[in-house]
Amino acid sequence: MKLLRACLLLCLLLGKLSLGWAAPVVLDDHPRGLSLNETGQLLALTDNLGTLTLDEILQPAQTARFAPVPPAQQHSPSEKPRWFKVQLEQRAQTGDWVLATQTTALQDARFHGPFDATGRALAAPVHTGLSQPFASRPLGSERYLMRLQLPGPGVYTVYVRLQGGTAPTLGLSTWDTAEYLQWRQHKRLFDGICYGILIALLVYNLVLAGIFRDPAYTFYIGQCACALLTLASFNGHAAHYLWGDWPWWQERSNVVLPGLWLIFGVLFARSFLDTPRRPRVDRPLQALALVAAAASLLGLLGWFALAQKANEIIASLGALTATVSAVIILRRGFKPARWYLGGQALLFLSVLGVVLVNWKLIDSPFLLANGLQLGVAAEMVVFAVAMSRRISGLRTSQVALQLHAAHLAQAAATDPLTGLANRTGLAQGATRVLTGGSAHALMLLDLDRFKPINDTYGHDAGDAVLCAVAKRLLAHARPGDIVARLGGDEFVILLADAPPDVALAALALRLDAAVRQSVDFQGQPLSVGASTGIARSPQDGSMLTELMRAADQAMYQAKQARRGHAFYTAA
């Protein structure tokens, strides 16, 4: 038992000592860099009070606190600073290396060293991060790094202090400087392609927004612009080229811009899917937009960790809510919702790929570095297609509505029995005909002996006579004239560019002869006559009501005189 206890005590002592020691990282060429988080050679301690200095870290009491970083803690954002101790072994005579962070979202990053075996610092400290101007970053790099130009073989030590409440990981990697610069150029090229796609979509939809005046285009433009700025902020290019001398906004842009992106994304979903017409679907989206606005406000006030957590929750719930809403709208027949679901699916798959790489389930450094912006670019392209489909559908619906409205308007202006214009159609046509400066004429015909036909043979016989008379009047009218049935057995012919009175009298005689021709109804010949009153413009009136009144008086004169037709006279 004593021997067993001694062995256990020895094991515990060796385990305790091993926590503060790790084998040095051998510096070698790695085309994609060497992640120290994966090698288990990264030692760290958390500065709970945030007051530890380098001199205090170098004290034996603090040095003994360094321990390997557990994988579960590599992806846990914290506002507390964390110190890292990195031991690097160079076997070549000379070397030019880079010790870099794996994120651009650190509020503060400080590098001390490298220290040789005697404890002498070989370079000045590097103090950079979002809280510092971009010029503080060595090599003009978007990531935070220290360049290590080591004089000879040996083991060198670097101490790194990182603080970033919104950073997804506090990891470090080593690179050959030339390899790092080449990788950064490739990364910039891919980023530039994604930015170019988003800028092209932005400009294209700005033009379409000016043409169609659709609110969905405005929200799409806002979403696209905020997505572009968010990606540029995450990649460090916004700090490099846009606001590198404004540290206050550098710190806040990483949480404020995603919040604005989420707001415009929700507004775009509401407008594109037309959810305001469906309150049960729309209320959750409204709530998400308000929470996203609150998260952006928290970011402006400096509550970065809380704003980041709110953005993550909103992004997850927003994607789920928008997807459910799109499915509901799709089931109700709105086909462009398929494209919206396709865009959401592409973004989801890209984010899922990044998560799987972070969880070490798949190995794809390219997907880890570029998955998000690849998904965003694909989503915005699909959304642009969805917008065009939506506009095409809306225009088709508008054309259908216009045709339906035109059909209804025509039906409202047409006599259903004869197909001639009714009173409404006559009034509409008169507005067009009587506006000209030339002479016009209006002929009002009242059928004679029509009532006995209705009384004797029934309304079907009367309808047959009316339809036959309508066809005969149309046959004698010119293309620009208007033939109308006022109701009962009264008909009107409005002549544009009327001929002289002699020609009008001859036309009245031809119409009378045409009307008098018998109509065969079930083997029975039916015949009627017509009394026609003629009014001329402008001498008898310039408006339809005046001409109708004058023609009505002339028609009664013709009926009383049994002359067939009569011109209106003031007497």
mmCIF file of C-alpha atoms in Angstrom, residues 303-512:
data_model
loop_
_atom_site.group_PDB
_atom_site.id
_atom_site.type_symbol
_atom_site.label_atom_id
_atom_site.label_comp_id
_atom_site.label_asym_id
_atom_site.label_seq_id
_atom_site.Cartn_x
_atom_site.Cartn_y
_atom_site.Cartn_z
ATOM 1 C CA TRP A 303 -21.169 46.089 -24.804
ATOM 2 C CA PHE A 304 -19.399 43.960 -27.381
ATOM 3 C CA ALA A 305 -19.811 40.479 -25.865
ATOM 4 C CA LEU A 306 -23.525 41.000 -25.187
ATOM 5 C CA ALA A 307 -24.108 42.466 -28.659
ATOM 6 C CA GLN A 308 -22.227 39.559 -30.256
ATOM 7 C CA LYS A 309 -24.286 36.995 -28.337
ATOM 8 C CA ALA A 310 -27.511 38.783 -29.344
ATOM 9 C CA ASN A 311 -26.432 38.797 -33.004
ATOM 10 C CA GLU A 312 -25.709 35.072 -32.907
ATOM 11 C CA ILE A 313 -29.111 34.327 -31.380
ATOM 12 C CA ILE A 314 -30.918 36.597 -33.842
ATOM 13 C CA ALA A 315 -29.066 35.074 -36.791
ATOM 14 C CA SER A 316 -30.091 31.567 -35.737
ATOM 15 C CA LEU A 317 -33.702 32.419 -34.896
ATOM 16 C CA GLY A 318 -34.010 34.759 -37.863
ATOM 17 C CA ALA A 319 -32.884 32.119 -40.351
ATOM 18 C CA LEU A 320 -35.305 29.606 -38.839
ATOM 19 C CA THR A 321 -38.204 32.083 -38.725
ATOM 20 C CA ALA A 322 -37.622 33.340 -42.272
ATOM 21 C CA THR A 323 -37.404 29.759 -43.544
ATOM 22 C CA VAL A 324 -40.666 28.774 -41.853
ATOM 23 C CA SER A 325 -42.322 31.930 -43.189
ATOM 24 C CA ALA A 326 -41.098 31.180 -46.719
ATOM 25 C CA VAL A 327 -42.439 27.619 -46.511
ATOM 26 C CA ILE A 328 -45.842 28.931 -45.385
ATOM 27 C CA ILE A 329 -45.915 31.517 -48.165
ATOM 28 C CA LEU A 330 -44.797 28.908 -50.714
ATOM 29 C CA ARG A 331 -47.598 26.550 -49.712
ATOM 30 C CA ARG A 332 -50.023 29.397 -50.378
ATOM 31 C CA GLY A 333 -48.881 29.633 -53.982
ATOM 32 C CA PHE A 334 -46.125 32.291 -53.955
ATOM 33 C CA LYS A 335 -43.576 30.523 -56.178
ATOM 34 C CA PRO A 336 -40.644 33.010 -55.809
ATOM 35 C CA ALA A 337 -40.422 31.834 -52.179
ATOM 36 C CA ARG A 338 -38.568 28.798 -53.590
ATOM 37 C CA TRP A 339 -35.673 31.040 -54.585
ATOM 38 C CA TYR A 340 -35.665 32.652 -51.158
ATOM 39 C CA LEU A 341 -35.439 29.212 -49.552
ATOM 40 C CA GLY A 342 -32.618 28.325 -51.945
ATOM 41 C CA GLY A 343 -30.603 31.371 -50.874
ATOM 42 C CA GLN A 344 -31.128 30.556 -47.213
ATOM 43 C CA ALA A 345 -30.082 26.951 -47.830
ATOM 44 C CA LEU A 346 -26.811 27.983 -49.501
ATOM 45 C CA LEU A 347 -25.892 30.263 -46.600
ATOM 46 C CA PHE A 348 -26.836 27.561 -44.098
ATOM 47 C CA LEU A 349 -24.668 24.966 -45.855
ATOM 48 C CA SER A 350 -21.658 27.282 -45.943
ATOM 49 C CA VAL A 351 -22.006 28.143 -42.252
ATOM 50 C CA LEU A 352 -22.471 24.450 -41.447
ATOM 51 C CA GLY A 353 -19.246 23.704 -43.290
ATOM 52 C CA VAL A 354 -17.364 26.299 -41.219
ATOM 53 C CA VAL A 355 -18.806 24.816 -38.018
ATOM 54 C CA LEU A 356 -17.773 21.296 -39.036
ATOM 55 C CA VAL A 357 -14.229 22.505 -39.730
ATOM 56 C CA ASN A 358 -14.122 24.219 -36.323
ATOM 57 C CA TRP A 359 -15.291 20.977 -34.708
ATOM 58 C CA LYS A 360 -12.509 19.078 -36.545
ATOM 59 C CA LEU A 361 -15.041 16.821 -38.257
ATOM 60 C CA ILE A 362 -13.691 17.812 -41.683
ATOM 61 C CA ASP A 363 -10.349 19.284 -42.716
ATOM 62 C CA SER A 364 -10.729 22.257 -45.036
ATOM 63 C CA PRO A 365 -8.702 25.391 -44.226
ATOM 64 C CA PHE A 366 -10.109 27.054 -47.351
ATOM 65 C CA LEU A 367 -13.677 26.556 -46.123
ATOM 66 C CA LEU A 368 -12.723 27.807 -42.674
ATOM 67 C CA ALA A 369 -11.232 31.013 -44.072
ATOM 68 C CA ASN A 370 -13.735 31.665 -46.857
ATOM 69 C CA GLY A 371 -16.908 29.697 -46.129
ATOM 70 C CA LEU A 372 -18.951 32.566 -44.707
ATOM 71 C CA GLN A 373 -18.332 35.048 -47.491
ATOM 72 C CA LEU A 374 -18.762 32.316 -50.102
ATOM 73 C CA GLY A 375 -22.174 31.532 -48.633
ATOM 74 C CA VAL A 376 -23.109 35.210 -48.403
ATOM 75 C CA ALA A 377 -22.162 35.873 -52.029
ATOM 76 C CA ALA A 378 -24.139 32.821 -53.184
ATOM 77 C CA GLU A 379 -27.136 33.843 -51.068
ATOM 78 C CA MET A 380 -27.195 37.377 -52.452
ATOM 79 C CA VAL A 381 -26.939 36.078 -56.036
ATOM 80 C CA VAL A 382 -29.912 33.769 -55.463
ATOM 81 C CA PHE A 383 -31.821 36.595 -53.765
ATOM 82 C CA ALA A 384 -31.186 38.785 -56.818
ATOM 83 C CA VAL A 385 -32.663 36.048 -59.024
ATOM 84 C CA ALA A 386 -35.559 35.778 -56.575
ATOM 85 C CA MET A 387 -36.170 39.512 -56.890
ATOM 86 C CA SER A 388 -36.273 39.310 -60.672
ATOM 87 C CA ARG A 389 -38.703 36.388 -60.454
ATOM 88 C CA ARG A 390 -40.828 38.290 -57.988
ATOM 89 C CA ILE A 391 -40.906 41.420 -60.155
ATOM 90 C CA SER A 392 -41.714 39.297 -63.210
ATOM 91 C CA GLY A 393 -44.564 37.691 -61.296
ATOM 92 C CA LEU A 394 -45.824 41.057 -60.099
ATOM 93 C CA ARG A 395 -45.703 42.491 -63.616
ATOM 94 C CA THR A 396 -47.586 39.449 -64.932
ATOM 95 C CA SER A 397 -50.187 39.932 -62.220
ATOM 96 C CA GLN A 398 -50.426 43.628 -63.031
ATOM 97 C CA VAL A 399 -50.936 42.884 -66.726
ATOM 98 C CA ALA A 400 -53.606 40.335 -65.834
ATOM 99 C CA LEU A 401 -55.297 42.860 -63.560
ATOM 100 C CA GLN A 402 -55.121 45.515 -66.251
ATOM 101 C CA LEU A 403 -56.658 43.145 -68.800
ATOM 102 C CA HIS A 404 -59.337 42.172 -66.323
ATOM 103 C CA ALA A 405 -60.020 45.814 -65.536
ATOM 104 C CA ALA A 406 -60.170 46.623 -69.238
ATOM 105 C CA HIS A 407 -62.563 43.726 -69.741
ATOM 106 C CA LEU A 408 -64.749 44.952 -66.903
ATOM 107 C CA ALA A 409 -64.639 48.505 -68.236
ATOM 108 C CA GLN A 410 -65.592 47.275 -71.693
ATOM 109 C CA ALA A 411 -68.392 45.181 -70.237
ATOM 110 C CA ALA A 412 -69.630 48.166 -68.280
ATOM 111 C CA ALA A 413 -69.713 50.234 -71.479
ATOM 112 C CA THR A 414 -71.352 47.565 -73.673
ATOM 113 C CA ASP A 415 -74.981 46.613 -74.131
ATOM 114 C CA PRO A 416 -75.115 42.885 -73.259
ATOM 115 C CA LEU A 417 -77.892 42.058 -75.769
ATOM 116 C CA THR A 418 -76.665 43.692 -78.972
ATOM 117 C CA GLY A 419 -72.960 44.214 -78.265
ATOM 118 C CA LEU A 420 -73.311 47.925 -79.076
ATOM 119 C CA ALA A 421 -72.184 50.678 -76.753
ATOM 120 C CA ASN A 422 -74.575 51.504 -73.924
ATOM 121 C CA ARG A 423 -75.115 54.934 -72.364
ATOM 122 C CA THR A 424 -71.749 54.714 -70.547
ATOM 123 C CA GLY A 425 -69.932 53.650 -73.718
ATOM 124 C CA LEU A 426 -71.629 56.426 -75.694
ATOM 125 C CA ALA A 427 -70.554 59.011 -73.130
ATOM 126 C CA GLN A 428 -66.955 57.722 -73.193
ATOM 127 C CA GLY A 429 -66.839 57.687 -76.978
ATOM 128 C CA ALA A 430 -68.424 61.130 -77.215
ATOM 129 C CA THR A 431 -65.620 62.546 -75.070
ATOM 130 C CA ARG A 432 -63.189 61.396 -77.733
ATOM 131 C CA VAL A 433 -65.269 62.342 -80.798
ATOM 132 C CA LEU A 434 -66.596 65.731 -79.751
ATOM 133 C CA THR A 435 -63.212 67.137 -78.699
ATOM 134 C CA GLY A 436 -62.254 67.687 -82.340
ATOM 135 C CA GLY A 437 -62.951 70.985 -84.057
ATOM 136 C CA SER A 438 -64.779 69.531 -87.078
ATOM 137 C CA ALA A 439 -68.571 69.199 -87.539
ATOM 138 C CA HIS A 440 -70.367 66.218 -85.950
ATOM 139 C CA ALA A 441 -73.860 64.824 -86.069
ATOM 140 C CA LEU A 442 -75.993 62.672 -83.771
ATOM 141 C CA MET A 443 -78.833 60.493 -85.089
ATOM 142 C CA LEU A 444 -81.405 59.211 -82.594
ATOM 143 C CA LEU A 445 -83.562 56.312 -83.858
ATOM 144 C CA ASP A 446 -86.757 55.133 -82.165
ATOM 145 C CA LEU A 447 -88.314 51.939 -83.560
ATOM 146 C CA ASP A 448 -91.935 52.017 -84.689
ATOM 147 C CA ARG A 449 -94.321 49.072 -84.180
ATOM 148 C CA PHE A 450 -91.891 47.365 -81.787
ATOM 149 C CA LYS A 451 -94.186 47.079 -78.766
ATOM 150 C CA PRO A 452 -96.799 44.938 -80.594
ATOM 151 C CA ILE A 453 -94.061 42.424 -81.503
ATOM 152 C CA ASN A 454 -93.087 42.087 -77.853
ATOM 153 C CA ASP A 455 -96.708 41.768 -76.772
ATOM 154 C CA THR A 456 -97.646 39.275 -79.486
ATOM 155 C CA TYR A 457 -94.591 37.053 -79.921
ATOM 156 C CA GLY A 458 -92.800 37.577 -76.629
ATOM 157 C CA HIS A 459 -89.487 39.078 -75.532
ATOM 158 C CA ASP A 460 -87.418 36.547 -77.476
ATOM 159 C CA ALA A 461 -88.901 37.875 -80.680
ATOM 160 C CA GLY A 462 -88.272 41.458 -79.566
ATOM 161 C CA ASP A 463 -84.652 40.591 -78.724
ATOM 162 C CA ALA A 464 -84.186 39.035 -82.159
ATOM 163 C CA VAL A 465 -85.466 42.212 -83.819
ATOM 164 C CA LEU A 466 -83.190 44.424 -81.697
ATOM 165 C CA CYS A 467 -80.115 42.321 -82.532
ATOM 166 C CA ALA A 468 -80.923 42.408 -86.243
ATOM 167 C CA VAL A 469 -81.402 46.198 -86.186
ATOM 168 C CA ALA A 470 -78.088 46.617 -84.339
ATOM 169 C CA LYS A 471 -76.207 44.640 -87.017
ATOM 170 C CA ARG A 472 -77.811 46.688 -89.824
ATOM 171 C CA LEU A 473 -76.905 49.981 -88.157
ATOM 172 C CA LEU A 474 -73.313 48.832 -87.679
ATOM 173 C CA ALA A 475 -73.173 47.859 -91.353
ATOM 174 C CA HIS A 476 -73.990 51.454 -92.389
ATOM 175 C CA ALA A 477 -71.660 53.153 -89.875
ATOM 176 C CA ARG A 478 -68.112 54.239 -90.607
ATOM 177 C CA PRO A 479 -65.092 53.017 -88.563
ATOM 178 C CA GLY A 480 -64.879 56.252 -86.546
ATOM 179 C CA ASP A 481 -68.624 56.426 -85.772
ATOM 180 C CA ILE A 482 -70.212 55.237 -82.521
ATOM 181 C CA VAL A 483 -73.360 53.088 -82.591
ATOM 182 C CA ALA A 484 -75.126 52.695 -79.248
ATOM 183 C CA ARG A 485 -78.338 51.315 -77.771
ATOM 184 C CA LEU A 486 -79.765 53.515 -75.055
ATOM 185 C CA GLY A 487 -82.179 50.887 -73.813
ATOM 186 C CA GLY A 488 -85.563 49.632 -74.981
ATOM 187 C CA ASP A 489 -85.888 50.335 -78.690
ATOM 188 C CA GLU A 490 -83.784 53.542 -78.901
ATOM 189 C CA PHE A 491 -80.516 53.620 -80.857
ATOM 190 C CA VAL A 492 -77.928 56.380 -81.412
ATOM 191 C CA ILE A 493 -75.345 56.919 -84.120
ATOM 192 C CA LEU A 494 -72.704 59.568 -83.367
ATOM 193 C CA LEU A 495 -70.872 60.565 -86.526
ATOM 194 C CA ALA A 496 -67.422 62.068 -86.442
ATOM 195 C CA ASP A 497 -66.678 64.522 -89.254
ATOM 196 C CA ALA A 498 -70.342 64.599 -90.303
ATOM 197 C CA PRO A 499 -71.189 65.111 -94.005
ATOM 198 C CA PRO A 500 -73.520 67.897 -95.231
ATOM 199 C CA ASP A 501 -77.251 67.797 -94.501
ATOM 200 C CA VAL A 502 -78.021 66.270 -97.904
ATOM 201 C CA ALA A 503 -75.727 63.329 -97.203
ATOM 202 C CA LEU A 504 -77.152 62.994 -93.666
ATOM 203 C CA ALA A 505 -80.681 62.846 -95.100
ATOM 204 C CA ALA A 506 -79.610 60.166 -97.586
ATOM 205 C CA LEU A 507 -78.012 58.174 -94.738
ATOM 206 C CA ALA A 508 -81.239 58.448 -92.723
ATOM 207 C CA LEU A 509 -83.196 57.059 -95.683
ATOM 208 C CA ARG A 510 -80.781 54.122 -96.042
ATOM 209 C CA LEU A 511 -81.003 53.383 -92.334
ATOM 210 C CA ASP A 512 -84.800 53.503 -92.466
#
